[in-house]
């Protein structure tokens, strides 16, 4: 399967670098921008398979980017994962209203779980499957057994 292309919209250069490094190891093409307006303007050029958008950034928030994508005839099938700092309030009702596909908590406490969450959404987008109810990377990590043993039935 084609590795896919992800558009990252986050005003933190550190977060952009962390995600780029994490996703580069998975051979995923990355385009990063520093605010929501740049993300919206880049959509036609980048044609991403998945968007990661910080909920609090200049010009357009991640919620606004998500809403734009959802209402766009050309991009409404592109899933959006919201990036939310544990220090900032996450508005679950707003995320549901704009039809976000899920969220990822920053900082990335478990990079492997974060990568698994992103790859799951990217794979689903590339295969054309509808999104399933989403858990955050932290919830995903909590659900995965800590050791290599099989979970009990």
Short mmCIF file of N, CA and C in Angstrom, two decimals:
data_model
loop_
_atom_site.label_atom_id
_atom_site.label_comp_id
_atom_site.label_asym_id
_atom_site.label_seq_id
_atom_site.Cartn_x
_atom_site.Cartn_y
_atom_site.Cartn_z
N UNK A 1 0.84 -1.18 0.00
CA UNK A 1 0.00 0.00 0.00
C UNK A 1 0.89 1.25 0.00
N UNK A 2 0.45 2.31 -0.65
CA UNK A 2 1.17 3.58 -0.68
C UNK A 2 1.29 4.11 0.75
N UNK A 3 2.46 4.63 1.12
CA UNK A 3 2.65 5.07 2.49
C UNK A 3 1.68 6.17 2.93
N UNK A 4 1.29 7.05 2.05
CA UNK A 4 0.36 8.11 2.40
C UNK A 4 1.05 9.43 2.67
N UNK A 5 0.21 10.46 2.76
CA UNK A 5 0.70 11.82 2.94
C UNK A 5 -0.09 12.47 4.07
N UNK A 6 0.63 13.12 4.99
CA UNK A 6 0.00 13.75 6.13
C UNK A 6 0.35 15.23 6.15
N UNK A 7 -0.67 16.06 6.39
CA UNK A 7 -0.49 17.49 6.58
C UNK A 7 -0.57 17.76 8.08
N UNK A 8 0.51 18.32 8.63
CA UNK A 8 0.56 18.68 10.04
C UNK A 8 0.40 20.19 10.15
N UNK A 9 -0.55 20.63 10.98
CA UNK A 9 -0.75 22.05 11.24
C UNK A 9 -0.56 22.27 12.74
N UNK A 10 0.57 22.85 13.10
CA UNK A 10 0.85 23.12 14.51
C UNK A 10 1.81 24.29 14.59
N UNK A 11 1.53 25.25 15.49
CA UNK A 11 2.39 26.42 15.59
C UNK A 11 3.66 26.16 16.39
N UNK A 12 3.81 24.97 16.94
CA UNK A 12 5.03 24.60 17.67
C UNK A 12 5.99 23.88 16.73
N UNK A 13 7.12 24.49 16.49
CA UNK A 13 8.14 23.87 15.65
C UNK A 13 8.62 22.56 16.27
N UNK A 14 8.69 22.52 17.59
CA UNK A 14 9.10 21.30 18.29
C UNK A 14 8.14 20.15 18.00
N UNK A 15 6.84 20.41 18.05
CA UNK A 15 5.84 19.37 17.77
C UNK A 15 5.93 18.95 16.30
N UNK A 16 6.09 19.92 15.40
CA UNK A 16 6.25 19.58 13.98
C UNK A 16 7.45 18.65 13.79
N UNK A 17 8.57 18.96 14.44
CA UNK A 17 9.78 18.16 14.31
C UNK A 17 9.59 16.76 14.90
N UNK A 18 8.95 16.67 16.06
CA UNK A 18 8.72 15.37 16.69
C UNK A 18 7.86 14.49 15.81
N UNK A 19 6.76 15.05 15.30
CA UNK A 19 5.87 14.26 14.44
C UNK A 19 6.56 13.88 13.13
N UNK A 20 7.30 14.82 12.55
CA UNK A 20 7.99 14.53 11.29
C UNK A 20 8.99 13.40 11.48
N UNK A 21 9.75 13.45 12.56
CA UNK A 21 10.73 12.40 12.83
C UNK A 21 10.03 11.06 13.05
N UNK A 22 8.96 11.08 13.83
CA UNK A 22 8.21 9.86 14.14
C UNK A 22 7.63 9.24 12.85
N UNK A 23 7.08 10.07 11.99
CA UNK A 23 6.41 9.58 10.78
C UNK A 23 7.39 9.26 9.67
N UNK A 24 8.53 9.95 9.65
CA UNK A 24 9.55 9.67 8.64
C UNK A 24 10.05 8.23 8.80
N UNK A 25 10.14 7.78 10.04
CA UNK A 25 10.59 6.41 10.28
C UNK A 25 9.59 5.39 9.73
N UNK A 26 8.35 5.82 9.54
CA UNK A 26 7.32 4.95 8.98
C UNK A 26 7.17 5.17 7.48
N UNK A 27 8.10 5.94 6.89
CA UNK A 27 8.10 6.21 5.45
C UNK A 27 6.81 6.89 4.99
N UNK A 28 6.33 7.84 5.79
CA UNK A 28 5.12 8.61 5.47
C UNK A 28 5.56 10.01 5.04
N UNK A 29 5.00 10.50 3.94
CA UNK A 29 5.34 11.83 3.46
C UNK A 29 4.66 12.87 4.34
N UNK A 30 5.41 13.90 4.73
CA UNK A 30 4.92 14.91 5.66
C UNK A 30 5.04 16.30 5.05
N UNK A 31 4.01 17.11 5.25
CA UNK A 31 4.07 18.54 4.97
C UNK A 31 3.60 19.22 6.25
N UNK A 32 4.40 20.14 6.77
CA UNK A 32 4.07 20.82 8.02
C UNK A 32 3.91 22.31 7.78
N UNK A 33 2.88 22.89 8.43
CA UNK A 33 2.63 24.32 8.38
C UNK A 33 2.41 24.82 9.80
N UNK A 34 2.51 26.15 9.97
CA UNK A 34 2.51 26.71 11.32
C UNK A 34 1.19 27.29 11.79
N UNK A 35 0.16 27.30 10.94
CA UNK A 35 -1.14 27.75 11.43
C UNK A 35 -2.26 27.17 10.57
N UNK A 36 -3.47 27.34 11.06
CA UNK A 36 -4.63 26.75 10.41
C UNK A 36 -4.94 27.33 9.04
N UNK A 37 -4.67 28.60 8.86
CA UNK A 37 -4.92 29.21 7.55
C UNK A 37 -3.99 28.62 6.50
N UNK A 38 -2.72 28.45 6.85
CA UNK A 38 -1.77 27.83 5.92
C UNK A 38 -2.22 26.40 5.59
N UNK A 39 -2.74 25.70 6.58
CA UNK A 39 -3.21 24.33 6.36
C UNK A 39 -4.32 24.30 5.32
N UNK A 40 -5.29 25.19 5.48
CA UNK A 40 -6.42 25.24 4.54
C UNK A 40 -5.93 25.60 3.14
N UNK A 41 -5.00 26.54 3.06
CA UNK A 41 -4.47 26.96 1.75
C UNK A 41 -3.63 25.86 1.09
N UNK A 42 -2.99 25.01 1.88
CA UNK A 42 -2.13 23.95 1.34
C UNK A 42 -2.92 22.72 0.88
N UNK A 43 -4.15 22.57 1.32
CA UNK A 43 -4.92 21.36 1.00
C UNK A 43 -4.92 21.01 -0.49
N UNK A 44 -5.24 21.96 -1.41
CA UNK A 44 -5.27 21.59 -2.84
C UNK A 44 -3.92 21.16 -3.38
N UNK A 45 -2.85 21.75 -2.87
CA UNK A 45 -1.51 21.42 -3.35
C UNK A 45 -1.04 20.08 -2.76
N UNK A 46 -1.25 19.88 -1.49
CA UNK A 46 -0.75 18.70 -0.79
C UNK A 46 -1.62 17.47 -1.04
N UNK A 47 -2.93 17.66 -1.08
CA UNK A 47 -3.89 16.55 -1.21
C UNK A 47 -3.57 15.46 -0.17
N UNK A 48 -3.66 15.82 1.12
CA UNK A 48 -3.28 14.88 2.17
C UNK A 48 -4.27 13.73 2.31
N UNK A 49 -3.78 12.63 2.86
CA UNK A 49 -4.63 11.49 3.19
C UNK A 49 -5.11 11.59 4.63
N UNK A 50 -4.43 12.43 5.43
CA UNK A 50 -4.76 12.62 6.84
C UNK A 50 -4.23 13.99 7.25
N UNK A 51 -4.98 14.66 8.14
CA UNK A 51 -4.54 15.95 8.67
C UNK A 51 -4.44 15.84 10.19
N UNK A 52 -3.33 16.36 10.72
CA UNK A 52 -3.14 16.49 12.16
C UNK A 52 -3.16 17.99 12.45
N UNK A 53 -4.12 18.45 13.25
CA UNK A 53 -4.29 19.89 13.47
C UNK A 53 -4.35 20.23 14.95
N UNK A 54 -3.45 21.11 15.36
CA UNK A 54 -3.42 21.60 16.74
C UNK A 54 -4.72 22.37 17.01
N UNK A 55 -5.31 22.15 18.19
CA UNK A 55 -6.58 22.83 18.45
C UNK A 55 -6.39 24.32 18.73
N UNK A 56 -5.24 24.72 19.27
CA UNK A 56 -4.97 26.13 19.53
C UNK A 56 -3.77 26.58 18.74
N UNK A 57 -4.03 27.32 17.64
CA UNK A 57 -2.95 27.89 16.83
C UNK A 57 -3.48 29.16 16.19
N UNK A 58 -2.58 30.00 15.68
CA UNK A 58 -2.99 31.30 15.11
C UNK A 58 -3.87 31.16 13.87
N UNK A 59 -4.63 32.19 13.63
CA UNK A 59 -5.49 32.44 12.47
C UNK A 59 -6.69 31.50 12.45
N UNK A 60 -6.51 30.21 12.25
CA UNK A 60 -7.60 29.22 12.34
C UNK A 60 -7.19 28.15 13.33
N UNK A 61 -8.11 27.81 14.21
CA UNK A 61 -7.84 26.74 15.17
C UNK A 61 -7.96 25.38 14.48
N UNK A 62 -7.53 24.34 15.17
CA UNK A 62 -7.71 22.99 14.64
C UNK A 62 -9.18 22.66 14.44
N UNK A 63 -10.03 23.14 15.32
CA UNK A 63 -11.47 22.92 15.16
C UNK A 63 -11.96 23.55 13.85
N UNK A 64 -11.48 24.77 13.57
CA UNK A 64 -11.89 25.46 12.33
C UNK A 64 -11.34 24.77 11.09
N UNK A 65 -10.12 24.28 11.18
CA UNK A 65 -9.54 23.52 10.05
C UNK A 65 -10.39 22.27 9.81
N UNK A 66 -10.71 21.57 10.88
CA UNK A 66 -11.52 20.36 10.77
C UNK A 66 -12.88 20.67 10.14
N UNK A 67 -13.51 21.73 10.61
CA UNK A 67 -14.81 22.12 10.07
C UNK A 67 -14.71 22.46 8.58
N UNK A 68 -13.66 23.19 8.19
CA UNK A 68 -13.45 23.52 6.79
C UNK A 68 -13.33 22.26 5.95
N UNK A 69 -12.52 21.32 6.42
CA UNK A 69 -12.31 20.07 5.69
C UNK A 69 -13.61 19.29 5.58
N UNK A 70 -14.33 19.20 6.67
CA UNK A 70 -15.60 18.45 6.70
C UNK A 70 -16.62 19.03 5.72
N UNK A 71 -16.64 20.35 5.59
CA UNK A 71 -17.60 21.02 4.71
C UNK A 71 -17.12 21.13 3.27
N UNK A 72 -15.88 20.78 3.00
CA UNK A 72 -15.30 20.90 1.68
C UNK A 72 -15.72 19.73 0.79
N UNK A 73 -16.17 20.06 -0.39
CA UNK A 73 -16.54 19.02 -1.35
C UNK A 73 -15.34 18.17 -1.75
N UNK A 74 -14.19 18.80 -1.86
CA UNK A 74 -12.99 18.09 -2.32
C UNK A 74 -12.27 17.30 -1.22
N UNK A 75 -12.43 17.70 0.03
CA UNK A 75 -11.62 17.10 1.09
C UNK A 75 -12.41 16.48 2.24
N UNK A 76 -13.71 16.42 2.13
CA UNK A 76 -14.54 15.96 3.26
C UNK A 76 -14.23 14.52 3.69
N UNK A 77 -13.59 13.75 2.84
CA UNK A 77 -13.24 12.37 3.22
C UNK A 77 -11.88 12.25 3.90
N UNK A 78 -11.18 13.37 4.03
CA UNK A 78 -9.87 13.36 4.67
C UNK A 78 -10.08 13.40 6.19
N UNK A 79 -9.61 12.37 6.90
CA UNK A 79 -9.76 12.38 8.35
C UNK A 79 -8.88 13.43 9.01
N UNK A 80 -9.36 13.95 10.13
CA UNK A 80 -8.62 14.94 10.89
C UNK A 80 -8.50 14.47 12.33
N UNK A 81 -7.25 14.40 12.79
CA UNK A 81 -6.98 14.12 14.20
C UNK A 81 -6.54 15.44 14.83
N UNK A 82 -7.19 15.82 15.91
CA UNK A 82 -6.85 17.05 16.60
C UNK A 82 -5.71 16.79 17.57
N UNK A 83 -4.77 17.73 17.61
CA UNK A 83 -3.65 17.67 18.54
C UNK A 83 -3.98 18.56 19.72
N UNK A 84 -3.96 17.99 20.91
CA UNK A 84 -4.39 18.72 22.09
C UNK A 84 -3.35 18.60 23.19
N UNK A 85 -2.89 19.75 23.68
CA UNK A 85 -1.94 19.74 24.79
C UNK A 85 -2.69 19.39 26.07
N UNK A 86 -2.03 18.65 26.92
CA UNK A 86 -2.64 18.30 28.20
C UNK A 86 -2.82 19.53 29.08
N UNK A 87 -2.19 20.64 28.73
CA UNK A 87 -2.31 21.89 29.48
C UNK A 87 -3.42 22.79 28.96
N UNK A 88 -4.02 22.44 27.83
CA UNK A 88 -5.08 23.26 27.22
C UNK A 88 -6.41 22.51 27.30
N UNK A 89 -7.49 23.26 27.45
CA UNK A 89 -8.79 22.58 27.51
C UNK A 89 -9.18 22.01 26.14
N UNK A 90 -9.64 20.76 26.15
CA UNK A 90 -10.12 20.12 24.93
C UNK A 90 -11.64 20.13 24.99
N UNK A 91 -12.27 20.67 23.97
CA UNK A 91 -13.73 20.80 23.94
C UNK A 91 -14.31 19.62 23.16
N UNK A 92 -14.72 18.60 23.89
CA UNK A 92 -15.27 17.38 23.30
C UNK A 92 -16.49 17.68 22.42
N UNK A 93 -17.37 18.57 22.89
CA UNK A 93 -18.58 18.91 22.14
C UNK A 93 -18.22 19.60 20.82
N UNK A 94 -17.23 20.49 20.86
CA UNK A 94 -16.80 21.17 19.64
C UNK A 94 -16.15 20.20 18.67
N UNK A 95 -15.35 19.28 19.19
CA UNK A 95 -14.70 18.27 18.35
C UNK A 95 -15.77 17.40 17.68
N UNK A 96 -16.80 17.07 18.41
CA UNK A 96 -17.89 16.27 17.84
C UNK A 96 -18.66 17.07 16.80
N UNK A 97 -18.89 18.36 17.09
CA UNK A 97 -19.63 19.22 16.15
C UNK A 97 -18.91 19.33 14.81
N UNK A 98 -17.58 19.46 14.84
CA UNK A 98 -16.82 19.61 13.59
C UNK A 98 -16.44 18.26 12.99
N UNK A 99 -16.89 17.18 13.64
CA UNK A 99 -16.70 15.81 13.17
C UNK A 99 -15.23 15.40 13.07
N UNK A 100 -14.48 15.78 14.11
CA UNK A 100 -13.08 15.33 14.19
C UNK A 100 -13.07 13.81 14.30
N UNK A 101 -12.05 13.20 13.74
CA UNK A 101 -11.94 11.74 13.76
C UNK A 101 -11.26 11.21 15.02
N UNK A 102 -10.74 12.11 15.83
CA UNK A 102 -10.10 11.71 17.07
C UNK A 102 -9.14 12.77 17.53
N UNK A 103 -8.40 12.46 18.60
CA UNK A 103 -7.40 13.41 19.09
C UNK A 103 -6.16 12.67 19.55
N UNK A 104 -5.08 13.41 19.56
CA UNK A 104 -3.81 12.91 20.06
C UNK A 104 -3.33 13.92 21.08
N UNK A 105 -2.97 13.42 22.26
CA UNK A 105 -2.50 14.29 23.32
C UNK A 105 -1.02 14.61 23.16
N UNK A 106 -0.70 15.88 23.41
CA UNK A 106 0.69 16.33 23.43
C UNK A 106 1.03 16.64 24.88
N UNK A 107 2.21 16.43 25.36
CA UNK A 107 3.32 15.80 24.66
C UNK A 107 3.04 14.31 24.43
N UNK A 108 3.78 13.72 23.53
CA UNK A 108 3.57 12.34 23.14
C UNK A 108 4.22 11.41 24.17
N UNK A 109 3.45 11.04 25.18
CA UNK A 109 3.96 10.22 26.28
C UNK A 109 4.45 8.87 25.77
N UNK A 110 3.75 8.32 24.79
CA UNK A 110 4.12 7.03 24.22
C UNK A 110 4.17 7.18 22.70
N UNK A 111 5.35 7.50 22.14
CA UNK A 111 5.45 7.71 20.69
C UNK A 111 4.97 6.52 19.86
N UNK A 112 5.18 5.30 20.35
CA UNK A 112 4.73 4.11 19.61
C UNK A 112 3.20 4.09 19.52
N UNK A 113 2.53 4.42 20.61
CA UNK A 113 1.06 4.46 20.60
C UNK A 113 0.56 5.59 19.70
N UNK A 114 1.25 6.72 19.74
CA UNK A 114 0.88 7.85 18.87
C UNK A 114 1.03 7.44 17.41
N UNK A 115 2.16 6.83 17.07
CA UNK A 115 2.40 6.38 15.70
C UNK A 115 1.35 5.34 15.29
N UNK A 116 1.01 4.43 16.17
CA UNK A 116 0.01 3.40 15.86
C UNK A 116 -1.35 4.04 15.59
N UNK A 117 -1.72 5.04 16.38
CA UNK A 117 -3.00 5.73 16.16
C UNK A 117 -3.01 6.43 14.80
N UNK A 118 -1.93 7.14 14.49
CA UNK A 118 -1.84 7.85 13.21
C UNK A 118 -1.89 6.85 12.05
N UNK A 119 -1.09 5.79 12.14
CA UNK A 119 -1.06 4.80 11.05
C UNK A 119 -2.42 4.12 10.87
N UNK A 120 -3.12 3.86 11.96
CA UNK A 120 -4.44 3.24 11.86
C UNK A 120 -5.39 4.13 11.06
N UNK A 121 -5.39 5.41 11.36
CA UNK A 121 -6.27 6.34 10.62
C UNK A 121 -5.81 6.52 9.19
N UNK A 122 -4.52 6.56 8.97
CA UNK A 122 -3.99 6.70 7.62
C UNK A 122 -4.32 5.47 6.79
N UNK A 123 -4.10 4.29 7.34
CA UNK A 123 -4.43 3.05 6.62
C UNK A 123 -5.91 2.99 6.27
N UNK A 124 -6.75 3.37 7.22
CA UNK A 124 -8.20 3.36 6.98
C UNK A 124 -8.57 4.36 5.88
N UNK A 125 -7.94 5.54 5.91
CA UNK A 125 -8.22 6.55 4.88
C UNK A 125 -7.78 6.06 3.50
N UNK A 126 -6.61 5.44 3.44
CA UNK A 126 -6.09 4.96 2.16
C UNK A 126 -6.90 3.80 1.61
N UNK A 127 -7.53 3.03 2.49
CA UNK A 127 -8.33 1.89 2.03
C UNK A 127 -9.77 2.28 1.77
N UNK A 128 -10.13 3.52 2.13
CA UNK A 128 -11.50 3.98 1.90
C UNK A 128 -12.50 3.51 2.94
N UNK A 129 -12.02 2.92 4.02
CA UNK A 129 -12.92 2.46 5.08
C UNK A 129 -13.38 3.65 5.91
N UNK A 130 -14.62 3.61 6.39
CA UNK A 130 -15.08 4.68 7.27
C UNK A 130 -14.37 4.59 8.62
N UNK A 131 -14.27 5.71 9.27
CA UNK A 131 -13.62 5.73 10.59
C UNK A 131 -14.49 5.03 11.62
N UNK A 132 -13.83 4.37 12.53
CA UNK A 132 -14.52 3.75 13.66
C UNK A 132 -14.41 4.70 14.84
N UNK A 133 -15.17 4.44 15.91
CA UNK A 133 -14.98 5.28 17.10
C UNK A 133 -13.52 5.26 17.50
N UNK A 134 -13.01 6.42 17.83
CA UNK A 134 -11.58 6.59 18.02
C UNK A 134 -11.24 6.74 19.49
N UNK A 135 -10.12 6.17 19.85
CA UNK A 135 -9.57 6.40 21.18
C UNK A 135 -8.30 7.21 21.02
N UNK A 136 -7.97 7.95 22.05
CA UNK A 136 -6.74 8.74 21.99
C UNK A 136 -5.55 7.80 22.08
N UNK A 137 -4.37 8.33 21.77
CA UNK A 137 -3.15 7.52 21.85
C UNK A 137 -2.94 7.01 23.27
N UNK A 138 -3.27 7.84 24.27
CA UNK A 138 -3.12 7.40 25.66
C UNK A 138 -4.09 6.28 25.99
N UNK A 139 -5.33 6.38 25.51
CA UNK A 139 -6.30 5.31 25.74
C UNK A 139 -5.86 4.03 25.03
N UNK A 140 -5.30 4.18 23.82
CA UNK A 140 -4.81 3.04 23.07
C UNK A 140 -3.68 2.36 23.84
N UNK A 141 -2.76 3.15 24.36
CA UNK A 141 -1.63 2.60 25.11
C UNK A 141 -2.12 1.88 26.36
N UNK A 142 -3.14 2.41 27.00
CA UNK A 142 -3.68 1.78 28.20
C UNK A 142 -4.35 0.45 27.88
N UNK A 143 -4.87 0.32 26.67
CA UNK A 143 -5.57 -0.90 26.28
C UNK A 143 -4.62 -2.00 25.81
N UNK A 144 -3.40 -1.63 25.47
CA UNK A 144 -2.42 -2.60 24.99
C UNK A 144 -1.69 -3.21 26.18
N UNK A 145 -1.60 -4.54 26.25
CA UNK A 145 -0.89 -5.16 27.37
C UNK A 145 0.55 -4.66 27.45
N UNK A 146 1.03 -4.47 28.67
CA UNK A 146 2.38 -3.95 28.88
C UNK A 146 3.45 -4.95 28.48
N UNK A 147 3.14 -6.26 28.56
CA UNK A 147 4.12 -7.26 28.17
C UNK A 147 3.71 -7.90 26.85
N UNK A 148 4.48 -8.86 26.40
CA UNK A 148 4.22 -9.47 25.10
C UNK A 148 3.25 -10.66 25.18
N UNK A 149 2.69 -10.90 26.35
CA UNK A 149 1.79 -12.04 26.49
C UNK A 149 0.43 -11.73 25.87
N UNK A 150 -0.28 -12.78 25.53
CA UNK A 150 -1.61 -12.65 24.94
C UNK A 150 -2.58 -12.16 26.02
N UNK A 151 -3.53 -11.27 25.66
CA UNK A 151 -4.52 -10.86 26.63
C UNK A 151 -5.42 -12.03 27.01
N UNK A 152 -5.88 -12.02 28.23
CA UNK A 152 -6.77 -13.10 28.68
C UNK A 152 -8.13 -12.94 28.05
N UNK A 153 -8.76 -14.09 27.76
CA UNK A 153 -10.07 -14.06 27.12
C UNK A 153 -11.15 -13.86 28.13
#
